[in-house]
PDB file of C-alpha atoms in Angstrom:
ATOM      1  CA  MET A1098      31.495  25.817 -46.069  1.00  0.00           C
ATOM      2  CA  ASN A1099      28.013  26.680 -44.784  1.00  0.00           C
ATOM      3  CA  ARG A1100      28.734  24.747 -41.593  1.00  0.00           C
ATOM      4  CA  PHE A1101      31.974  26.700 -41.115  1.00  0.00           C
ATOM      5  CA  GLY A1102      30.125  29.986 -41.657  1.00  0.00           C
ATOM      6  CA  ARG A1103      27.548  29.175 -38.995  1.00  0.00           C
ATOM      7  CA  ALA A1104      30.272  28.176 -36.534  1.00  0.00           C
ATOM      8  CA  TRP A1105      32.196  31.396 -37.208  1.00  0.00           C
ATOM      9  CA  LYS A1106      29.122  33.565 -36.568  1.00  0.00           C
ATOM     10  CA  THR A1107      29.008  32.175 -33.042  1.00  0.00           C
ATOM     11  CA  TYR A1108      32.742  31.942 -32.331  1.00  0.00           C
ATOM     12  CA  ARG A1109      33.642  35.467 -33.533  1.00  0.00           C
ATOM     13  CA  TYR A1110      32.279  36.994 -30.334  1.00  0.00           C
ATOM     14  CA  ARG A1111      35.122  35.242 -28.478  1.00  0.00           C
ATOM     15  CA  PHE A1112      37.830  36.054 -31.080  1.00  0.00           C
ATOM     16  CA  VAL A1113      39.683  39.096 -29.715  1.00  0.00           C
ATOM     17  CA  PRO A1114      41.074  40.461 -33.045  1.00  0.00           C
ATOM     18  CA  TRP A1115      37.570  40.422 -34.550  1.00  0.00           C
ATOM     19  CA  LEU A1116      36.145  42.154 -31.480  1.00  0.00           C
ATOM     20  CA  LEU A1117      38.728  44.938 -31.648  1.00  0.00           C
ATOM     21  CA  PHE A1118      38.215  45.449 -35.369  1.00  0.00           C
ATOM     22  CA  ASN A1119      34.419  45.665 -35.002  1.00  0.00           C
ATOM     23  CA  LEU A1120      34.316  47.635 -31.754  1.00  0.00           C
ATOM     24  CA  LYS A1121      33.532  50.931 -33.499  1.00  0.00           C
ATOM     25  CA  ASN A1122      30.455  49.435 -35.159  1.00  0.00           C
ATOM     26  CA  ARG A1123      28.864  48.221 -31.916  1.00  0.00           C
ATOM     27  CA  ARG A1124      26.555  49.987 -29.554  1.00  0.00           C
ATOM     28  CA  LEU A1125      28.100  49.712 -26.106  1.00  0.00           C
ATOM     29  CA  ARG A1126      26.364  49.330 -22.796  1.00  0.00           C
ATOM     30  CA  THR A1127      28.253  51.364 -20.214  1.00  0.00           C
ATOM     31  CA  VAL A1128      27.999  50.395 -16.560  1.00  0.00           C
ATOM     32  CA  THR A1129      29.444  52.769 -13.996  1.00  0.00           C
ATOM     33  CA  GLN A1130      30.744  51.645 -10.639  1.00  0.00           C
ATOM     34  CA  GLU A1131      28.609  54.200  -8.816  1.00  0.00           C
ATOM     35  CA  LYS A1132      25.160  53.181 -10.031  1.00  0.00           C
ATOM     36  CA  GLY A1133      25.643  49.935 -11.882  1.00  0.00           C
ATOM     37  CA  GLN A1134      22.675  50.764 -14.151  1.00  0.00           C
ATOM     38  CA  LYS A1135      21.136  47.349 -13.675  1.00  0.00           C
ATOM     39  CA  PHE A1136      17.768  46.583 -15.174  1.00  0.00           C
ATOM     40  CA  LEU A1137      16.873  44.689 -11.978  1.00  0.00           C
ATOM     41  CA  SER A1138      18.169  45.367  -8.477  1.00  0.00           C
ATOM     42  CA  HIS A1139      19.758  42.608  -6.425  1.00  0.00           C
ATOM     43  CA  ARG A1140      16.845  42.729  -3.976  1.00  0.00           C
ATOM     44  CA  GLU A1141      14.297  42.381  -6.789  1.00  0.00           C
ATOM     45  CA  PHE A1142      16.266  39.483  -8.247  1.00  0.00           C
ATOM     46  CA  GLU A1143      16.355  37.606  -4.935  1.00  0.00           C
ATOM     47  CA  GLU A1144      12.629  38.194  -4.473  1.00  0.00           C
ATOM     48  CA  SER A1145      11.965  36.778  -7.947  1.00  0.00           C
ATOM     49  CA  LEU A1146      14.111  33.741  -7.191  1.00  0.00           C
ATOM     50  CA  PHE A1147      12.445  33.147  -3.835  1.00  0.00           C
ATOM     51  CA  THR A1148       8.886  33.504  -5.164  1.00  0.00           C
ATOM     52  CA  PHE A1149       9.180  31.247  -8.193  1.00  0.00           C
ATOM     53  CA  LEU A1150      11.494  28.620  -6.691  1.00  0.00           C
ATOM     54  CA  THR A1151       9.278  28.357  -3.595  1.00  0.00           C
ATOM     55  CA  ALA A1152       6.286  27.604  -5.826  1.00  0.00           C
ATOM     56  CA  LEU A1153       8.378  25.073  -7.752  1.00  0.00           C
ATOM     57  CA  SER A1154       9.514  23.458  -4.494  1.00  0.00           C
ATOM     58  CA  LYS A1155       5.926  23.057  -3.311  1.00  0.00           C
ATOM     59  CA  LEU A1156       5.052  21.379  -6.611  1.00  0.00           C
ATOM     60  CA  ASN A1157       7.873  18.839  -6.368  1.00  0.00           C
ATOM     61  CA  THR A1158       7.223  17.982  -2.692  1.00  0.00           C
ATOM     62  CA  SER A1159       3.502  17.356  -3.229  1.00  0.00           C
ATOM     63  CA  THR A1160       2.452  13.803  -4.098  1.00  0.00           C
ATOM     64  CA  SER A1161      -1.113  14.754  -5.024  1.00  0.00           C
ATOM     65  CA  ASN A1162      -0.413  17.761  -7.261  1.00  0.00           C
ATOM     66  CA  ASN A1163      -0.745  17.042 -10.971  1.00  0.00           C
ATOM     67  CA  VAL A1164       0.225  20.573 -12.018  1.00  0.00           C
ATOM     68  CA  GLY A1165       3.432  20.735 -14.026  1.00  0.00           C
ATOM     69  CA  SER A1166       6.321  23.196 -13.790  1.00  0.00           C
ATOM     70  CA  ALA A1167       5.085  25.088 -16.858  1.00  0.00           C
ATOM     71  CA  GLU A1168       1.727  25.663 -15.173  1.00  0.00           C
ATOM     72  CA  VAL A1169       3.492  26.856 -12.015  1.00  0.00           C
ATOM     73  CA  MET A1170       5.531  29.260 -14.127  1.00  0.00           C
ATOM     74  CA  GLN A1171       2.366  30.603 -15.743  1.00  0.00           C
ATOM     75  CA  GLU A1172       0.584  31.010 -12.405  1.00  0.00           C
ATOM     76  CA  THR A1173       3.574  32.586 -10.643  1.00  0.00           C
ATOM     77  CA  LEU A1174       5.190  34.705 -13.359  1.00  0.00           C
ATOM     78  CA  GLY A1175       2.431  35.092 -15.928  1.00  0.00           C
ATOM     79  CA  PHE A1176       4.257  33.458 -18.845  1.00  0.00           C
ATOM     80  CA  THR A1177       5.978  30.292 -20.010  1.00  0.00           C
ATOM     81  CA  ILE A1178       9.023  29.704 -22.214  1.00  0.00           C
ATOM     82  CA  GLN A1179      10.570  26.691 -23.900  1.00  0.00           C
ATOM     83  CA  ARG A1180      13.292  25.664 -26.305  1.00  0.00           C
ATOM     84  CA  SER A1181      12.202  25.355 -29.928  1.00  0.00           C
ATOM     85  CA  LEU A1182      13.505  25.992 -33.435  1.00  0.00           C
ATOM     86  CA  SER A1183      14.617  29.588 -33.863  1.00  0.00           C
ATOM     87  CA  VAL A1184      12.922  31.944 -36.303  1.00  0.00           C
ATOM     88  CA  ILE A1185      16.432  32.728 -37.598  1.00  0.00           C
ATOM     89  CA  GLU A1186      17.308  30.591 -40.590  1.00  0.00           C
ATOM     90  CA  GLY A1187      20.085  28.216 -39.555  1.00  0.00           C
ATOM     91  CA  GLY A1188      19.885  29.482 -35.968  1.00  0.00           C
ATOM     92  CA  GLY A1189      19.195  26.056 -34.470  1.00  0.00           C
ATOM     93  CA  LEU A1190      17.347  26.077 -31.168  1.00  0.00           C
ATOM     94  CA  GLY A1191      16.127  29.246 -29.537  1.00  0.00           C
ATOM     95  CA  VAL A1192      13.905  30.232 -26.608  1.00  0.00           C
ATOM     96  CA  LYS A1193      10.324  31.317 -27.309  1.00  0.00           C
ATOM     97  CA  VAL A1194       7.498  32.669 -25.180  1.00  0.00           C
ATOM     98  CA  THR A1195       4.822  29.975 -25.385  1.00  0.00           C
ATOM     99  CA  SER A1196       2.094  31.625 -23.296  1.00  0.00           C
ATOM    100  CA  GLY A1197       1.338  34.871 -21.504  1.00  0.00           C
ATOM    101  CA  THR A1198       3.268  38.136 -21.578  1.00  0.00           C
ATOM    102  CA  ILE A1199       6.647  39.019 -20.058  1.00  0.00           C
ATOM    103  CA  PRO A1200       6.650  42.549 -18.612  1.00  0.00           C
ATOM    104  CA  ALA A1201       9.745  44.719 -18.932  1.00  0.00           C
ATOM    105  CA  GLY A1202      12.307  44.253 -16.158  1.00  0.00           C
ATOM    106  CA  LEU A1203      11.536  40.619 -15.330  1.00  0.00           C
ATOM    107  CA  VAL A1204      13.737  37.517 -15.143  1.00  0.00           C
ATOM    108  CA  THR A1205      12.990  35.557 -18.311  1.00  0.00           C
ATOM    109  CA  SER A1206      15.555  32.785 -17.887  1.00  0.00           C
ATOM    110  CA  LEU A1207      18.839  31.826 -16.221  1.00  0.00           C
ATOM    111  CA  TYR A1208      22.153  30.916 -17.839  1.00  0.00           C
ATOM    112  CA  PRO A1209      23.045  27.418 -16.580  1.00  0.00           C
ATOM    113  CA  GLY A1210      26.439  25.824 -16.247  1.00  0.00           C
ATOM    114  CA  LEU A1211      29.580  25.183 -14.253  1.00  0.00           C
ATOM    115  CA  VAL A1212      31.122  28.316 -12.711  1.00  0.00           C
ATOM    116  CA  TYR A1213      34.861  28.777 -13.278  1.00  0.00           C
ATOM    117  CA  GLU A1214      36.838  31.311 -11.303  1.00  0.00           C
ATOM    118  CA  ARG A1215      39.679  33.110 -13.043  1.00  0.00           C
ATOM    119  CA  SER A1216      42.320  30.684 -11.745  1.00  0.00           C
ATOM    120  CA  ASP A1217      40.430  27.533 -12.791  1.00  0.00           C
ATOM    121  CA  PRO A1218      41.597  25.545 -15.845  1.00  0.00           C
ATOM    122  CA  ILE A1219      39.072  25.457 -18.694  1.00  0.00           C
ATOM    123  CA  PHE A1220      41.179  24.841 -21.824  1.00  0.00           C
ATOM    124  CA  PHE A1221      39.893  21.407 -22.838  1.00  0.00           C
ATOM    125  CA  GLN A1222      36.279  22.286 -21.983  1.00  0.00           C
ATOM    126  CA  SER A1223      36.481  25.379 -24.199  1.00  0.00           C
ATOM    127  CA  ILE A1224      37.543  23.600 -27.397  1.00  0.00           C
ATOM    128  CA  GLY A1225      34.700  23.884 -29.901  1.00  0.00           C
ATOM    129  CA  ASN A1226      32.408  25.165 -27.146  1.00  0.00           C
ATOM    130  CA  PRO A1227      30.195  28.173 -28.052  1.00  0.00           C
ATOM    131  CA  PHE A1228      28.383  28.185 -24.681  1.00  0.00           C
ATOM    132  CA  ILE A1229      31.042  29.753 -22.443  1.00  0.00           C
ATOM    133  CA  PHE A1230      29.763  33.006 -20.953  1.00  0.00           C
ATOM    134  CA  LYS A1231      32.330  35.499 -19.651  1.00  0.00           C
ATOM    135  CA  CYS A1232      31.244  37.727 -16.749  1.00  0.00           C
ATOM    136  CA  SER A1233      32.509  41.270 -16.314  1.00  0.00           C
ATOM    137  CA  ASP A1234      34.993  40.211 -13.598  1.00  0.00           C
ATOM    138  CA  GLY A1235      36.459  37.309 -15.572  1.00  0.00           C
ATOM    139  CA  ILE A1236      34.342  34.508 -14.072  1.00  0.00           C
ATOM    140  CA  LEU A1237      33.266  31.994 -16.728  1.00  0.00           C
ATOM    141  CA  ILE A1238      30.075  29.943 -16.925  1.00  0.00           C
ATOM    142  CA  ASP A1239      30.114  26.870 -19.173  1.00  0.00           C
ATOM    143  CA  GLY A1240      26.556  26.345 -20.422  1.00  0.00           C
ATOM    144  CA  ASN A1241      27.332  23.400 -22.709  1.00  0.00           C
ATOM    145  CA  ASP A1242      24.978  20.479 -22.029  1.00  0.00           C
ATOM    146  CA  LYS A1243      27.031  17.892 -23.907  1.00  0.00           C
ATOM    147  CA  GLY A1244      30.406  16.146 -23.845  1.00  0.00           C
ATOM    148  CA  LEU A1245      33.090  16.947 -21.290  1.00  0.00           C
ATOM    149  CA  SER A1246      31.183  19.970 -19.980  1.00  0.00           C
ATOM    150  CA  LYS A1247      28.181  17.805 -19.124  1.00  0.00           C
ATOM    151  CA  THR A1248      30.343  15.184 -17.422  1.00  0.00           C
ATOM    152  CA  LEU A1249      32.168  17.762 -15.290  1.00  0.00           C
ATOM    153  CA  TYR A1250      28.950  19.499 -14.257  1.00  0.00           C
ATOM    154  CA  LYS A1251      27.375  16.248 -13.074  1.00  0.00           C
ATOM    155  CA  SER A1252      30.583  15.294 -11.244  1.00  0.00           C
ATOM    156  CA  CYS A1253      30.816  18.631  -9.392  1.00  0.00           C
ATOM    157  CA  ARG A1254      27.125  18.455  -8.538  1.00  0.00           C
ATOM    158  CA  GLY A1255      27.610  15.034  -6.997  1.00  0.00           C
ATOM    159  CA  ARG A1256      30.677  16.227  -5.093  1.00  0.00           C
ATOM    160  CA  ASP A1257      28.879  19.210  -3.527  1.00  0.00           C
ATOM    161  CA  SER A1258      25.485  17.616  -2.855  1.00  0.00           C
ATOM    162  CA  CYS A1259      24.465  16.837   0.695  1.00  0.00           C
ATOM    163  CA  TRP A1260      21.773  14.158   0.906  1.00  0.00           C
ATOM    164  CA  PRO A1261      18.828  14.428   0.549  1.00  0.00           C
ATOM    165  CA  LEU A1262      19.149  17.778  -1.266  1.00  0.00           C
ATOM    166  CA  PRO A1263      21.253  18.121  -4.431  1.00  0.00           C
ATOM    167  CA  ALA A1264      23.641  21.056  -4.679  1.00  0.00           C
ATOM    168  CA  CYS A1265      22.056  22.351  -7.897  1.00  0.00           C
ATOM    169  CA  ASP A1266      19.776  21.468 -10.781  1.00  0.00           C
ATOM    170  CA  ALA A1267      21.082  19.051 -13.399  1.00  0.00           C
ATOM    171  CA  SER A1268      17.819  18.587 -15.287  1.00  0.00           C
ATOM    172  CA  TRP A1269      18.786  21.423 -17.674  1.00  0.00           C
ATOM    173  CA  LEU A1270      21.156  18.871 -19.204  1.00  0.00           C
ATOM    174  CA  THR A1271      18.066  16.985 -20.428  1.00  0.00           C
ATOM    175  CA  ASP A1272      15.165  17.819 -22.744  1.00  0.00           C
ATOM    176  CA  GLN A1273      12.824  18.344 -19.773  1.00  0.00           C
ATOM    177  CA  PRO A1274      14.305  20.724 -17.174  1.00  0.00           C
ATOM    178  CA  ILE A1275      12.556  20.717 -13.803  1.00  0.00           C
ATOM    179  CA  CYS A1276      13.035  24.477 -13.571  1.00  0.00           C
ATOM    180  CA  PRO A1277      11.796  26.008 -16.859  1.00  0.00           C
ATOM    181  CA  TRP A1278      13.995  29.080 -16.283  1.00  0.00           C
ATOM    182  CA  ASN A1279      17.208  27.102 -16.841  1.00  0.00           C
ATOM    183  CA  ILE A1280      17.496  27.340 -20.631  1.00  0.00           C
ATOM    184  CA  GLY A1281      19.127  30.765 -21.048  1.00  0.00           C
ATOM    185  CA  GLN A1282      22.142  29.410 -22.921  1.00  0.00           C
ATOM    186  CA  TYR A1283      19.881  28.820 -25.935  1.00  0.00           C
ATOM    187  CA  VAL A1284      18.838  32.458 -26.288  1.00  0.00           C
ATOM    188  CA  ASN A1285      20.095  33.535 -29.707  1.00  0.00           C
ATOM    189  CA  ASN A1286      22.027  36.643 -30.630  1.00  0.00           C
ATOM    190  CA  GLN A1287      20.088  39.595 -32.016  1.00  0.00           C
ATOM    191  CA  THR A1288      19.895  40.399 -35.736  1.00  0.00           C
ATOM    192  CA  LYS A1289      18.910  43.479 -37.730  1.00  0.00           C
ATOM    193  CA  VAL A1290      15.416  42.033 -38.064  1.00  0.00           C
ATOM    194  CA  HIS A1291      15.199  40.796 -34.478  1.00  0.00           C
ATOM    195  CA  PRO A1292      16.814  43.279 -32.031  1.00  0.00           C
ATOM    196  CA  ALA A1293      17.633  42.267 -28.460  1.00  0.00           C
ATOM    197  CA  ASN A1294      14.663  42.108 -26.100  1.00  0.00           C
ATOM    198  CA  VAL A1295      16.559  40.678 -23.106  1.00  0.00           C
ATOM    199  CA  ALA A1296      19.879  41.596 -21.459  1.00  0.00           C
ATOM    200  CA  TYR A1297      22.352  39.638 -19.342  1.00  0.00           C
ATOM    201  CA  GLU A1298      22.619  40.656 -15.687  1.00  0.00           C
ATOM    202  CA  GLU A1299      25.078  39.179 -13.190  1.00  0.00           C
ATOM    203  CA  PHE A1300      24.016  38.466  -9.611  1.00  0.00           C
ATOM    204  CA  ASP A1301      25.643  36.772  -6.615  1.00  0.00           C
ATOM    205  CA  VAL A1302      23.561  34.401  -4.514  1.00  0.00           C
ATOM    206  CA  PRO A1303      24.620  34.368  -0.825  1.00  0.00           C
ATOM    207  CA  ASP A1304      25.636  31.238   1.068  1.00  0.00           C
ATOM    208  CA  ASP A1305      22.546  31.401   3.282  1.00  0.00           C
ATOM    209  CA  PHE A1306      20.119  31.131   0.359  1.00  0.00           C
ATOM    210  CA  PRO A1307      17.803  28.216   1.352  1.00  0.00           C
ATOM    211  CA  ALA A1308      19.140  24.845   0.229  1.00  0.00           C
ATOM    212  CA  ARG A1309      15.615  23.666  -0.615  1.00  0.00           C
ATOM    213  CA  LEU A1310      15.514  26.430  -3.259  1.00  0.00           C
ATOM    214  CA  ARG A1311      19.197  26.378  -4.217  1.00  0.00           C
ATOM    215  CA  GLN A1312      18.687  22.875  -5.615  1.00  0.00           C
ATOM    216  CA  TYR A1313      16.774  24.448  -8.531  1.00  0.00           C
ATOM    217  CA  LEU A1314      19.550  26.867  -9.498  1.00  0.00           C
ATOM    218  CA  PRO A1315      21.489  25.656 -12.562  1.00  0.00           C
ATOM    219  CA  ASN A1316      24.965  26.626 -11.356  1.00  0.00           C
ATOM    220  CA  THR A1317      27.683  25.205  -9.150  1.00  0.00           C
ATOM    221  CA  PHE A1318      31.421  25.709  -8.755  1.00  0.00           C
ATOM    222  CA  TYR A1319      34.137  23.859 -10.633  1.00  0.00           C
ATOM    223  CA  THR A1320      36.456  24.173  -7.625  1.00  0.00           C
ATOM    224  CA  SER A1321      35.345  22.593  -4.366  1.00  0.00           C
ATOM    225  CA  GLY A1322      34.603  24.897  -1.442  1.00  0.00           C
ATOM    226  CA  TYR A1323      37.063  22.918   0.657  1.00  0.00           C
ATOM    227  CA  GLN A1324      39.880  24.271  -1.526  1.00  0.00           C
ATOM    228  CA  VAL A1325      39.169  27.922  -0.687  1.00  0.00           C
ATOM    229  CA  GLN A1326      39.402  29.651   2.674  1.00  0.00           C
ATOM    230  CA  ALA A1327      36.628  32.243   2.421  1.00  0.00           C
ATOM    231  CA  SER A1328      32.972  31.606   1.703  1.00  0.00           C
ATOM    232  CA  ARG A1329      31.928  32.241  -1.877  1.00  0.00           C
ATOM    233  CA  LEU A1330      28.937  33.874  -3.489  1.00  0.00           C
ATOM    234  CA  LEU A1331      27.435  31.796  -6.285  1.00  0.00           C
ATOM    235  CA  ARG A1332      27.451  33.648  -9.586  1.00  0.00           C
ATOM    236  CA  VAL A1333      24.103  33.499 -11.399  1.00  0.00           C
ATOM    237  CA  VAL A1334      23.447  35.193 -14.739  1.00  0.00           C
ATOM    238  CA  ALA A1335      19.849  36.134 -15.518  1.00  0.00           C
ATOM    239  CA  LEU A1336      18.368  37.351 -18.781  1.00  0.00           C
ATOM    240  CA  ILE A1337      16.160  40.364 -18.003  1.00  0.00           C
ATOM    241  CA  SER A1338      13.420  41.573 -20.362  1.00  0.00           C
ATOM    242  CA  LEU A1339      14.089  44.988 -21.910  1.00  0.00           C
ATOM    243  CA  ARG A1340      10.506  45.482 -23.042  1.00  0.00           C
ATOM    244  CA  GLU A1341       7.150  43.742 -22.928  1.00  0.00           C
ATOM    245  CA  ILE A1342       7.403  40.420 -24.778  1.00  0.00           C
ATOM    246  CA  HIS A1343       4.227  38.685 -25.950  1.00  0.00           C
ATOM    247  CA  CYS A1344       3.477  35.098 -26.832  1.00  0.00           C
ATOM    248  CA  GLY A1345       3.635  34.540 -30.591  1.00  0.00           C
ATOM    249  CA  CYS A1346       5.368  32.657 -33.367  1.00  0.00           C
ATOM    250  CA  VAL A1347       8.014  35.379 -33.781  1.00  0.00           C
ATOM    251  CA  GLU A1348       8.345  36.427 -30.118  1.00  0.00           C
ATOM    252  CA  GLU A1349      11.613  34.688 -29.497  1.00  0.00           C
ATOM    253  CA  LEU A1350      14.071  35.895 -26.875  1.00  0.00           C
ATOM    254  CA  PHE A1351      17.114  37.656 -28.326  1.00  0.00           C
ATOM    255  CA  SER A1352      20.129  39.012 -26.471  1.00  0.00           C
ATOM    256  CA  SER A1353      23.323  40.797 -27.475  1.00  0.00           C
ATOM    257  CA  TYR A1354      26.369  38.518 -27.360  1.00  0.00           C
ATOM    258  CA  PHE A1355      28.571  41.593 -27.643  1.00  0.00           C
ATOM    259  CA  THR A1356      28.343  43.644 -24.445  1.00  0.00           C
ATOM    260  CA  LEU A1357      31.083  45.910 -23.121  1.00  0.00           C
ATOM    261  CA  VAL A1358      30.906  46.700 -19.405  1.00  0.00           C
ATOM    262  CA  ARG A1359      33.049  49.655 -18.339  1.00  0.00           C
TER     263      ARG A1359
END
């Protein structure tokens, strides 16, 4: 029974009747078409990507550098994060700040996974899968690092890779991701005791984004580019800090799984 209760707490945010019934009790985030009200502009997001991923690229191309990716994250961004047991009882894994301080309005992590457009089939992958993120335009990102989802991600990565550079990062499927950003799917939902300190923001990465940096992004398409006529922008979801977040035993990242974008 306890196991069922924990599963329901996660699944209910995808159960439409429950959402409609509880809509009046939720604080809504309204986004207008005119301003967008983003916490981070697209230009600022691309600059953040370029700065950190360039530093990460230099680390991985150097044979004499003994500095790890966590150290690069600390030097470049001023903080480090990692997966660890959540402070929420029964919450499983979460994402904690392990060193430094995250200023408000900064990319804290990225939501990894296979990107499904609205016409792509995802029925079997969605069964028992609490890691499917729905974007405001209907695009889905499957952040599950196990089972069928894992197999499909690795297959699509191999399909789209062009030697010697991979199409995307697959190390987030392991316990030691090369890019420490790529663990956003483990950010837990807020509680009354622990309100949200990060928010989801959707960005589109252009086709001309450098391939040497694109290999560290944790997303790729389910459908091959050869099956579509026009070029596509890669959807990337970032978790942006809402306030200053300090290193500490209780400074875990929390988001709001229930967000209405109008």
